[in-house]
mmCIF file of C-alpha atoms in Angstrom:
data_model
loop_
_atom_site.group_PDB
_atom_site.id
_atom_site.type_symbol
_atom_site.label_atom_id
_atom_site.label_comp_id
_atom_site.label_asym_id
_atom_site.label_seq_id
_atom_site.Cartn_x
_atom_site.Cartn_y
_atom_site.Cartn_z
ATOM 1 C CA UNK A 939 2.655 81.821 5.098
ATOM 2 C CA UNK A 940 1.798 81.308 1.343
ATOM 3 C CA UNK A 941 -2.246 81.166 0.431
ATOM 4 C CA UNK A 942 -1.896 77.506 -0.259
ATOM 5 C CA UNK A 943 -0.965 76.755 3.612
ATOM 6 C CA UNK A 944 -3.603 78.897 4.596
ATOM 7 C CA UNK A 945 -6.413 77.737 2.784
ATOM 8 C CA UNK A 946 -4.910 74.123 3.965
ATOM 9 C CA UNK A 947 -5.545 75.396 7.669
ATOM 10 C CA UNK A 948 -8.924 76.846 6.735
ATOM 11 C CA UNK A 949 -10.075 73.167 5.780
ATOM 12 C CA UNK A 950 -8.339 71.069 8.208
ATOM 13 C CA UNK A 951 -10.015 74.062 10.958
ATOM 14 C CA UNK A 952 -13.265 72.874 8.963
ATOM 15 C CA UNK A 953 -12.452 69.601 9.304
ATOM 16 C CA UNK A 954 -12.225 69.431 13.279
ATOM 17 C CA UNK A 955 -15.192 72.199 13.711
ATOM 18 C CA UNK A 956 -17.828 70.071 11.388
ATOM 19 C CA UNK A 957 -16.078 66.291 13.505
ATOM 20 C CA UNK A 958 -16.652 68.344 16.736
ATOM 21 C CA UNK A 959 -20.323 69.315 15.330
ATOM 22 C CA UNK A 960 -21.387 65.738 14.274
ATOM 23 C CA UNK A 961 -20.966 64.210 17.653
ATOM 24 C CA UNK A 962 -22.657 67.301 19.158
ATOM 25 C CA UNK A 963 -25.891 67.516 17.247
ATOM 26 C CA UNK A 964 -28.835 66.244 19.434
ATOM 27 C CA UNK A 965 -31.043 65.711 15.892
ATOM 28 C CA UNK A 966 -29.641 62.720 14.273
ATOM 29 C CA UNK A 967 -30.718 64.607 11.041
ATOM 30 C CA UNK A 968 -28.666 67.297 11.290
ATOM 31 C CA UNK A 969 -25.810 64.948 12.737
ATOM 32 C CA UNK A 970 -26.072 63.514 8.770
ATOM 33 C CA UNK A 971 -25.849 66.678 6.907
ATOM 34 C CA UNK A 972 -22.812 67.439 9.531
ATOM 35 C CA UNK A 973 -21.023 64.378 8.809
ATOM 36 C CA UNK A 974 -21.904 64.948 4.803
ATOM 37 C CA UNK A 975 -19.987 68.618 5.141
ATOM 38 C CA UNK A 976 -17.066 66.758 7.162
ATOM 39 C CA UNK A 977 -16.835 64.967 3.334
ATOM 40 C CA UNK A 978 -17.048 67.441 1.275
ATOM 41 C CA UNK A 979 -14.159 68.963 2.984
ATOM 42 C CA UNK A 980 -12.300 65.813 3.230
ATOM 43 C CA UNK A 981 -12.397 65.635 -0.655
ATOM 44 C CA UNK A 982 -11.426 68.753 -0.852
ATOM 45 C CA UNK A 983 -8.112 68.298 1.096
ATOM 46 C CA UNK A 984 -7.789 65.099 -0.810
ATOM 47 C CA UNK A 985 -8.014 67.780 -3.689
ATOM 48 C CA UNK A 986 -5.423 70.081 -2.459
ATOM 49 C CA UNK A 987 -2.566 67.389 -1.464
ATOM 50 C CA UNK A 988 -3.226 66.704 -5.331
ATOM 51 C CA UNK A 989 -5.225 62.999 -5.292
ATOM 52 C CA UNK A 990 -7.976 64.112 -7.924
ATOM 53 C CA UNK A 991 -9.072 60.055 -7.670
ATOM 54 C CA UNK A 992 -9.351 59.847 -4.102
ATOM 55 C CA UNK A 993 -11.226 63.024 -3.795
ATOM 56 C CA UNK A 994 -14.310 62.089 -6.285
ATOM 57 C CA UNK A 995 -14.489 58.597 -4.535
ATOM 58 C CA UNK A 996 -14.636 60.172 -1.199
ATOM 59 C CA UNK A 997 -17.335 62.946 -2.578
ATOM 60 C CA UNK A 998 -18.991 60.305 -4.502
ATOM 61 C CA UNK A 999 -18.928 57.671 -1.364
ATOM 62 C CA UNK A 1000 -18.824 59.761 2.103
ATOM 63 C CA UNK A 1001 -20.991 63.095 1.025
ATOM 64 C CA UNK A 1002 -23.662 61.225 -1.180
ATOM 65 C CA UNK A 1003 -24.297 57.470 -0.377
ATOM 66 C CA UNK A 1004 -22.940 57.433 3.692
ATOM 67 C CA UNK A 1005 -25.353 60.664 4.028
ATOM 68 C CA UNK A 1006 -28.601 58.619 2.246
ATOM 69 C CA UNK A 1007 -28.089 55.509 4.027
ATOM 70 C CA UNK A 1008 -28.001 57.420 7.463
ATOM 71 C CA UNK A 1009 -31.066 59.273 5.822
ATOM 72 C CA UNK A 1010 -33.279 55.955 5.477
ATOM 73 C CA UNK A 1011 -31.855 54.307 8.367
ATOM 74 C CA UNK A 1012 -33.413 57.455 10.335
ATOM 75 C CA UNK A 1013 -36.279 57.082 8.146
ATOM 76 C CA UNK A 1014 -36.720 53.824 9.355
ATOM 77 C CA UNK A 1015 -36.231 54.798 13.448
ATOM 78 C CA UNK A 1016 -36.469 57.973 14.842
ATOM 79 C CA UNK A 1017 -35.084 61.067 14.357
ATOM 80 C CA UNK A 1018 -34.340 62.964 18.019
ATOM 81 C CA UNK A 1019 -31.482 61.156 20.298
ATOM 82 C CA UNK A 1020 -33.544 60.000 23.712
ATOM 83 C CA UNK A 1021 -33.122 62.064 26.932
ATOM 84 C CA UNK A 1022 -31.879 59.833 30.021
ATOM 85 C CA UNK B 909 -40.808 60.972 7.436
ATOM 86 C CA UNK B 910 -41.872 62.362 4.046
ATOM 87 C CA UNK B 911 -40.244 64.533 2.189
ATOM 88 C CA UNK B 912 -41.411 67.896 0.767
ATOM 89 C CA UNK B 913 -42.471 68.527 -2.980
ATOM 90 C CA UNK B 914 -39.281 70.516 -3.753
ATOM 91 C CA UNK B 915 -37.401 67.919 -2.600
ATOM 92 C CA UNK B 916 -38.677 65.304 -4.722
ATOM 93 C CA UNK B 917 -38.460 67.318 -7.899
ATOM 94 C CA UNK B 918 -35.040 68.473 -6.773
ATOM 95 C CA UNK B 919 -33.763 65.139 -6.841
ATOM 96 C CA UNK B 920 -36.062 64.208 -10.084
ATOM 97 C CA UNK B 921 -34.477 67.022 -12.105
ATOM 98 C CA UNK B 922 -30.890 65.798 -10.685
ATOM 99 C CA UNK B 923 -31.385 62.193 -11.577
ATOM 100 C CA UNK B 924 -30.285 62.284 -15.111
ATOM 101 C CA UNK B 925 -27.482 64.389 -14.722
ATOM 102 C CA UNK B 926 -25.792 62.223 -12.408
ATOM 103 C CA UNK B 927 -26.048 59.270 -14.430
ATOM 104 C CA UNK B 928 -24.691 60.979 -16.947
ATOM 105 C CA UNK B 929 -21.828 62.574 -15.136
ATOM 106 C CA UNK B 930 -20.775 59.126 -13.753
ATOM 107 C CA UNK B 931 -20.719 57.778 -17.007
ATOM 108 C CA UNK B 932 -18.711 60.522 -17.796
ATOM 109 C CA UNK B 933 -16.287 59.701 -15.427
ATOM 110 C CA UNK B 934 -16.322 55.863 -16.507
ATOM 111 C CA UNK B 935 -15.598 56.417 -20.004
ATOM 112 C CA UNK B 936 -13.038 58.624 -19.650
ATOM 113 C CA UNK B 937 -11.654 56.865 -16.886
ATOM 114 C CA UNK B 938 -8.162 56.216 -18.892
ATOM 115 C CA UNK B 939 -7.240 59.997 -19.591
ATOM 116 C CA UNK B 940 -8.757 62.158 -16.859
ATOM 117 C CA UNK B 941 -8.696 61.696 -12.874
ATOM 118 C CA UNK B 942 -11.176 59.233 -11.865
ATOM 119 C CA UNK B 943 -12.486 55.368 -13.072
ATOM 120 C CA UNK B 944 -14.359 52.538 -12.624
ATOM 121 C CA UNK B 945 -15.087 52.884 -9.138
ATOM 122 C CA UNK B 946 -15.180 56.432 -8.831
ATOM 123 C CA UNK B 947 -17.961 56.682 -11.670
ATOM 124 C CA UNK B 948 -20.108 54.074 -10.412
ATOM 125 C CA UNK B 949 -20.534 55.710 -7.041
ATOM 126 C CA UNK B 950 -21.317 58.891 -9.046
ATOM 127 C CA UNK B 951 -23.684 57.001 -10.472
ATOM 128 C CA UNK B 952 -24.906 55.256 -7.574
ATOM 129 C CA UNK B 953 -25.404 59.024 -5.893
ATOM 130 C CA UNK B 954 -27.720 59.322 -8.447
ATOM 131 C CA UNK B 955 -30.040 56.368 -7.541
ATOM 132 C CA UNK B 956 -29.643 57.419 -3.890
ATOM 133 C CA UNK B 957 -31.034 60.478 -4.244
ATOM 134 C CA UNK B 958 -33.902 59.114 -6.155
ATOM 135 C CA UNK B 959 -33.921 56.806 -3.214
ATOM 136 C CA UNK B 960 -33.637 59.215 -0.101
ATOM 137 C CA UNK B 961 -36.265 61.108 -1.661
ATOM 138 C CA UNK B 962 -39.195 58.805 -2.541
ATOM 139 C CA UNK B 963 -40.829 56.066 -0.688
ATOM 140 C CA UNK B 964 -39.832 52.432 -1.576
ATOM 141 C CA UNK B 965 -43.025 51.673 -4.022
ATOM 142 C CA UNK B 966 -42.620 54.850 -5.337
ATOM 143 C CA UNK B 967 -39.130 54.167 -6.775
ATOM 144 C CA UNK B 968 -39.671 50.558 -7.563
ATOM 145 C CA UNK B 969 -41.175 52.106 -11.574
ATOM 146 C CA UNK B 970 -37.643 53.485 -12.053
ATOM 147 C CA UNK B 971 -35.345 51.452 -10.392
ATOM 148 C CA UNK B 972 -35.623 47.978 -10.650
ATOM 149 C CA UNK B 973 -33.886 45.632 -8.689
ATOM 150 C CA UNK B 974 -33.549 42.968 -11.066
ATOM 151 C CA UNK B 975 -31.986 45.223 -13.334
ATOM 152 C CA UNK B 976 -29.185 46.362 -10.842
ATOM 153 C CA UNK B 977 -28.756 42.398 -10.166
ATOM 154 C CA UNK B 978 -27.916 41.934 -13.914
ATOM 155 C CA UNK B 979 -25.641 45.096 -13.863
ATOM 156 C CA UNK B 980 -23.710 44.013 -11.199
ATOM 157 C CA UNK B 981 -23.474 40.358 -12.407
ATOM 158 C CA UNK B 982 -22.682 41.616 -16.151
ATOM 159 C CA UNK B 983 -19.571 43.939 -14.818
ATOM 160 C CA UNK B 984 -17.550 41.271 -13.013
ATOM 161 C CA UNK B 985 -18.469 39.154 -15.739
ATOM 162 C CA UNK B 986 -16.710 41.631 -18.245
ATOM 163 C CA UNK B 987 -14.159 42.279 -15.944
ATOM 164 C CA UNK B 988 -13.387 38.269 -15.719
ATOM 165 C CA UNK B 989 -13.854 37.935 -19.438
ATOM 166 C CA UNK B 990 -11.599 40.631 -20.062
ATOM 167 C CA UNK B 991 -8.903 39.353 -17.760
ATOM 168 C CA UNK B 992 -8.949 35.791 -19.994
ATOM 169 C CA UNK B 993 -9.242 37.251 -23.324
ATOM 170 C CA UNK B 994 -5.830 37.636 -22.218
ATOM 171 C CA UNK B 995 -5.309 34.001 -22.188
ATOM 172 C CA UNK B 996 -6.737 33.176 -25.714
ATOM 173 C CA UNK B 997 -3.949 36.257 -27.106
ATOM 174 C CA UNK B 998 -1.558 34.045 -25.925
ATOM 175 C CA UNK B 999 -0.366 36.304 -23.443
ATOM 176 C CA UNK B 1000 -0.818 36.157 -19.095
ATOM 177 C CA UNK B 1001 -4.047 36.357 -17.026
ATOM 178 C CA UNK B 1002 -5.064 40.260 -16.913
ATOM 179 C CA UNK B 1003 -2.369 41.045 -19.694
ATOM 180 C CA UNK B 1004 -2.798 44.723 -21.631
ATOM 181 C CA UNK B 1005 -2.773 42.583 -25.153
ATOM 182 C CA UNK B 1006 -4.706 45.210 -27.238
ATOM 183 C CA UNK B 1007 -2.627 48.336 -25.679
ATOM 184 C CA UNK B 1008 -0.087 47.853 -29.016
ATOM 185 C CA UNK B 1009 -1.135 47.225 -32.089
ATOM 186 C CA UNK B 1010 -5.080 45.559 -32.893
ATOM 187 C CA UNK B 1011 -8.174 46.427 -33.861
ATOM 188 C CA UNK B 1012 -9.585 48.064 -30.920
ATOM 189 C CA UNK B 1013 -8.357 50.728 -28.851
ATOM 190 C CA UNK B 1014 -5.307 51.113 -30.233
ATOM 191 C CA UNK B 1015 -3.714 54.135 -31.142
ATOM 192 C CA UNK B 1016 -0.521 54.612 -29.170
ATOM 193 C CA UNK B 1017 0.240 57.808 -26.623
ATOM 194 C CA UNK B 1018 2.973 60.170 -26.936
ATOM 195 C CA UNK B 1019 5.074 60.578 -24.235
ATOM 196 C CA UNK B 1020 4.221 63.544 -21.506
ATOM 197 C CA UNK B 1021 1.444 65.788 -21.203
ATOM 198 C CA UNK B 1022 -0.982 65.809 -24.444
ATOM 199 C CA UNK B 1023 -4.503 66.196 -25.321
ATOM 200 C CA UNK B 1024 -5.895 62.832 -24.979
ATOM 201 C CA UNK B 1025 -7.816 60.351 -27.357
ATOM 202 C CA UNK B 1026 -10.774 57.818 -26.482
ATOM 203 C CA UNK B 1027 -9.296 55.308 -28.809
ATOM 204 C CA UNK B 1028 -6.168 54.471 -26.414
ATOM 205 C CA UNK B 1029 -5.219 52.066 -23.615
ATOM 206 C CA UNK B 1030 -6.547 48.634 -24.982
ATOM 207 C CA UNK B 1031 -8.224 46.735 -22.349
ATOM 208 C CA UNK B 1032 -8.569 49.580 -19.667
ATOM 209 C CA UNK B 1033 -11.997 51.100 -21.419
ATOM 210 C CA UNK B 1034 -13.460 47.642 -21.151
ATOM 211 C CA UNK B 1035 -12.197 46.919 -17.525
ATOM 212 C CA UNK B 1036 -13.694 50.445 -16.368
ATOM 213 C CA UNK B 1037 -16.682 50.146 -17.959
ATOM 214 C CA UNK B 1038 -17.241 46.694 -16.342
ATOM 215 C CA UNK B 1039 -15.964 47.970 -12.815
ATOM 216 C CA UNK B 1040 -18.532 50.810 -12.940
ATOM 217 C CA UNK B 1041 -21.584 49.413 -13.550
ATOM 218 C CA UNK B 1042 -20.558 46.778 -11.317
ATOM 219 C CA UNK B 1043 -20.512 49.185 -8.194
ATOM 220 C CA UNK B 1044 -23.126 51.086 -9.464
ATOM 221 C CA UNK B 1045 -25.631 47.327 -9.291
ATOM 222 C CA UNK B 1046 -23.896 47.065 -6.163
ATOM 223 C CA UNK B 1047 -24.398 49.747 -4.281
ATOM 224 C CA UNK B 1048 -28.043 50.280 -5.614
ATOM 225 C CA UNK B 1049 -28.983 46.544 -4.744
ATOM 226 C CA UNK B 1050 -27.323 47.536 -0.806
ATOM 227 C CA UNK B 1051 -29.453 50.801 -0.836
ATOM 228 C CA UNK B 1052 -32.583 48.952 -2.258
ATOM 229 C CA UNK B 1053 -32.454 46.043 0.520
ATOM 230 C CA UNK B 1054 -32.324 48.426 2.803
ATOM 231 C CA UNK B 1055 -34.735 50.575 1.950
ATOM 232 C CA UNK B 1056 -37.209 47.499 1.967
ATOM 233 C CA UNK B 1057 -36.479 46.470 5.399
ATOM 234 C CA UNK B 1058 -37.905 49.486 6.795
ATOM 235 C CA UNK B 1059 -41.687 50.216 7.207
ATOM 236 C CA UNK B 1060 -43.607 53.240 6.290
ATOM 237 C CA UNK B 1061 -45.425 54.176 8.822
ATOM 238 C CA UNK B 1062 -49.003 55.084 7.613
ATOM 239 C CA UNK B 1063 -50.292 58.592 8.694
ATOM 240 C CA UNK B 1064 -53.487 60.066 7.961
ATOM 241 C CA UNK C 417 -11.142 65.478 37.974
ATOM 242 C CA UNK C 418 -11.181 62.044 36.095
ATOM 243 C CA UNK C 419 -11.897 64.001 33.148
ATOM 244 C CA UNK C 420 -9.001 66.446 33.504
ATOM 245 C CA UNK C 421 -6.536 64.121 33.919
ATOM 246 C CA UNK C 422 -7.740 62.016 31.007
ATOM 247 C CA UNK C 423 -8.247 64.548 28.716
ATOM 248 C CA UNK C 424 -3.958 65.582 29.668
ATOM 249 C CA UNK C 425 -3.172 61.756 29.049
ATOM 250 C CA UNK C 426 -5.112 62.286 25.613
ATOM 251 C CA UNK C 427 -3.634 65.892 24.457
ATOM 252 C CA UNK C 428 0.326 64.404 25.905
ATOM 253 C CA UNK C 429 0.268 61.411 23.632
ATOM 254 C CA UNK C 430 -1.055 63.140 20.926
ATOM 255 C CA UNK C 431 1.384 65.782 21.187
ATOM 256 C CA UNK C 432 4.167 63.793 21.337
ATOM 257 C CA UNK C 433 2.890 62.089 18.011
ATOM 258 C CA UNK C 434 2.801 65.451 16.527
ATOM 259 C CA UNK C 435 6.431 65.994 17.536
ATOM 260 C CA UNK C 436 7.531 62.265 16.028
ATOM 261 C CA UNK C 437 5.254 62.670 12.979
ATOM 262 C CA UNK C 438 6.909 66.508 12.158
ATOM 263 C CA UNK C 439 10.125 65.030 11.333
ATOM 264 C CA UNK C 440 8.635 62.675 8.934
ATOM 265 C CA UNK C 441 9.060 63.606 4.851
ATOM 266 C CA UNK C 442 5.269 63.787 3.419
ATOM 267 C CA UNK C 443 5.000 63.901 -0.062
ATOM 268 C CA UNK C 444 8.620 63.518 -0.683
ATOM 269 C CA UNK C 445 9.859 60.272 -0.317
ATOM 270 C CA UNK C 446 13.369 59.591 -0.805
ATOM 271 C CA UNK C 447 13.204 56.469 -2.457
ATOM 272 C CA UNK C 448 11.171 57.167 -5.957
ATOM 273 C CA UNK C 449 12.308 54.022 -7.965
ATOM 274 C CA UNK C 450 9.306 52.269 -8.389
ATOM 275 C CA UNK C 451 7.318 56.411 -9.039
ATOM 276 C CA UNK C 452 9.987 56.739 -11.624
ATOM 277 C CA UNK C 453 9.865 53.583 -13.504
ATOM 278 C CA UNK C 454 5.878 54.070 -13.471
ATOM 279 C CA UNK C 455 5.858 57.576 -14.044
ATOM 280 C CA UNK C 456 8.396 56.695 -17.664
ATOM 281 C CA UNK C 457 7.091 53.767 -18.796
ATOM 282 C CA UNK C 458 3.164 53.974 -17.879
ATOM 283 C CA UNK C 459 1.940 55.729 -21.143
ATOM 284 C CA UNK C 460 4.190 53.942 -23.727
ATOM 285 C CA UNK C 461 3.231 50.112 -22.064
ATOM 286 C CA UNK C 462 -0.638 50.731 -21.169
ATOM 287 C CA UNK C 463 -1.468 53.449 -23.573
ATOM 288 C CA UNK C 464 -3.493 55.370 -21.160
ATOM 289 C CA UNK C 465 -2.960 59.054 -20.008
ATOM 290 C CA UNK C 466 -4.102 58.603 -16.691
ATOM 291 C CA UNK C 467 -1.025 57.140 -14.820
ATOM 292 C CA UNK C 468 -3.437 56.009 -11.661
ATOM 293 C CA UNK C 469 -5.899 54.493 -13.711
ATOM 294 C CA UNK C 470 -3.172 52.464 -15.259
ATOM 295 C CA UNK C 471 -1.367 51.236 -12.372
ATOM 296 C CA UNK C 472 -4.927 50.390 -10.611
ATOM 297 C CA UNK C 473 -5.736 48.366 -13.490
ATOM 298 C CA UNK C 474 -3.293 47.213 -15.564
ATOM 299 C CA UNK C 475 -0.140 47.145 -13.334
ATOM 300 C CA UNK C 476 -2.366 45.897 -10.391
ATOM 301 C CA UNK C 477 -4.843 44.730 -11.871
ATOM 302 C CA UNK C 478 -5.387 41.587 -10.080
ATOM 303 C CA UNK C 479 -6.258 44.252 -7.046
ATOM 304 C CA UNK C 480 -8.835 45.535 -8.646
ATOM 305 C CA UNK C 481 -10.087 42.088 -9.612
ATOM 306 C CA UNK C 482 -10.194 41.255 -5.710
ATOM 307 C CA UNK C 483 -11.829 44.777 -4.482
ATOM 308 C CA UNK C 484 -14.431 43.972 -7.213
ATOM 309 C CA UNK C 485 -15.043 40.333 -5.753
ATOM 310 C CA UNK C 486 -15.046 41.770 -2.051
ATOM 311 C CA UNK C 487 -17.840 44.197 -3.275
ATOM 312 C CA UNK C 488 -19.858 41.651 -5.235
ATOM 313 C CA UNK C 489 -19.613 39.070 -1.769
ATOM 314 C CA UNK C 490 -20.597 42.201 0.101
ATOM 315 C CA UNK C 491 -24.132 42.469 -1.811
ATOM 316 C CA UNK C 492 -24.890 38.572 -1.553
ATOM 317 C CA UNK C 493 -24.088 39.133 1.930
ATOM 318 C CA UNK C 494 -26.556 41.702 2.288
ATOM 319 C CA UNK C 495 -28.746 40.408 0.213
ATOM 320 C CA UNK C 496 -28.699 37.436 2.099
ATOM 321 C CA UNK C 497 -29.511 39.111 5.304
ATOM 322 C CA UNK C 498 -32.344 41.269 4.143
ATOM 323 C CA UNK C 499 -34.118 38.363 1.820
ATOM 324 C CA UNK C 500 -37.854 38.013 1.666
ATOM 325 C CA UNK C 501 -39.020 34.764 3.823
ATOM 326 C CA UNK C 502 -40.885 32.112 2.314
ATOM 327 C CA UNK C 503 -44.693 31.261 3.278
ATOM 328 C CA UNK C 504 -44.846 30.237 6.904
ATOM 329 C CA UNK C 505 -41.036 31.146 7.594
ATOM 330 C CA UNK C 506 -39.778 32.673 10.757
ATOM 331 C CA UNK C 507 -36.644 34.403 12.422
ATOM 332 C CA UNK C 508 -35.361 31.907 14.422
ATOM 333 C CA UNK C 509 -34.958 34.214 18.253
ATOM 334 C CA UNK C 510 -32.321 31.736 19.914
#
């Protein structure tokens, strides 16, 4: 297995850990910064399989603006999921 | 929910820098990886953090919403102008006419990998530039609206 | 047990997309006209280096014209939505 495939299945192991993380996260807060990592990483495959474009849209979009509009929108609510 | 001191001058110090990357990114969106788009939501980041890290009234000094409006009015404008300019060249709707041979933006590529000039690609510059601050109006105006919907709750 | 057996369903059929997608070429198409004539003729018609940036807006350029519409309709939408209401102006609750 060459280092390239491995540090493919490094991020793509990322990938489903940080997914499995944002729908586990009782703190909506944390939930965000989850779902900002699950980005970064994204763009960073996107940067591996070569699609330099695609990667600093999805940085730009999904890690910085997706992560401050889930900020204010929890800004604007509440920030702990309810118990029921 | 307000945020600490070393937040806000966190995202004051990193305000200027990502403006400036972005337009980075949009003016050299014809010879390295990235564009119109791409640099706009760089740019937009920017704003966002500005955003996510003061209160609404705060940011209103900085940030004005009129502003954005205009920005994002003025780049499909120079996008649509660009695409007729076309038409006055004597050439097709959205045609390259200044890639060959005119005053602006002119100087021809060579073939395969080389180092690159600003001066090249004709109309693309002028399409990117327009595209960028287009998304960055637009996504500033969406974050703006949104963060005036919301109230701050008063504390003591 | 419902659980069990739906979580099997789940893990089967995505299996056996797994197996049908492994056979598929990624990254290597067979048919590379259209990346050929681009990848020849992009710098010496455009003028730009970046081959991406000149297909997304010279060769489809009319694309990009419609994404940038969508996203300027997008903001009057939510602009729109999130206006301030005039002097003695309600929500109407139907």
């Amino acid at each position: 297995m060459t280092p390239f495939l491995l540090l493919q299945a490094l991020v793509l192991l990322g990938l489903v850990v940080t997914a499995v993380l944002i729908i586990s996260f009782k703190d909506l807060l944390a939930a965000a910064i989850a779902f900002a990592a699950f980005s970064l990483l994204l763009s960073l495959e996107f940067y591996l399989l070569q699609a330099p474009d695609v990667a600093i849209a999805e940085a730009g979009i999904g890690a910085g603006l997706t992560t401050a509009i889930f900020i204010i929108a929890i800004r604007g609510t509440q920030r702990h999921e309810e118990k029921n | 929910m307000k945020m600490t001191k070393i937040v806000r001058t966190t995202a004051d110090l990193f305000f200027p820098f990502c403006l400036v990357f972005g337009l980075y990114v949009v003016v050299h969106g014809h010879l390295t990886p990235g564009g119109g788009f791409q640099g706009g939501a760089v740019m937009a980041t920017g704003t966002a953090l500005l955003l996510v890290a003061r209160s609404y009234d705060d940011v209103t000094g900085r940030i004005r919403k009129g502003a954005m409006k205009a920005c994002e009015a003025a780049g499909l404008l120079i996008f649509l102008c660009a695409g007729f300019s076309g038409l006055f060249a004597g050439r097709p709707f959205m045609a390259n006419w200044l890639a060959p041979d005119s005053a602006l933006f002119r100087t021809a590529v060579a073939h395969g990998p080389n180092a690159g000039d600003l001066n090249t690609a004709g109309l693309l510059p002028l399409l990117n530039f327009g595209v960028g601050i287009e998304v960055l109006g637009g996504l500033t105006v969406i974050l703006l609206y949104m963060l005036s919907g919301i109230k701050e709750e008063k504390k003591p | 047990m419902r659980h069990v057996l739906f979580s099997a369903i789940l893990l089967l059929f995505f299996g056996g997309l797994m197996y049908l997608a492994a056979d598929l070429p990624f990254g290597d198409p067979p048919r590379t006209d259209m990346d050929d004539y681009f990848l020849r003729n992009a710098q010496a018609q455009t003028g730009a280096n970046n081959v991406v940036t000149s297909i997304v807006f010279d060769f489809r350029g009319f694309d990009t014209l419609g994404e940038a519409t969508v996203l300027f309709t997008a903001v009057l939408g939510v602009g729109m939505m999130f206006r301030k209401l005039k002097e003695g102006e309600e929500y109407e609750n139907d």
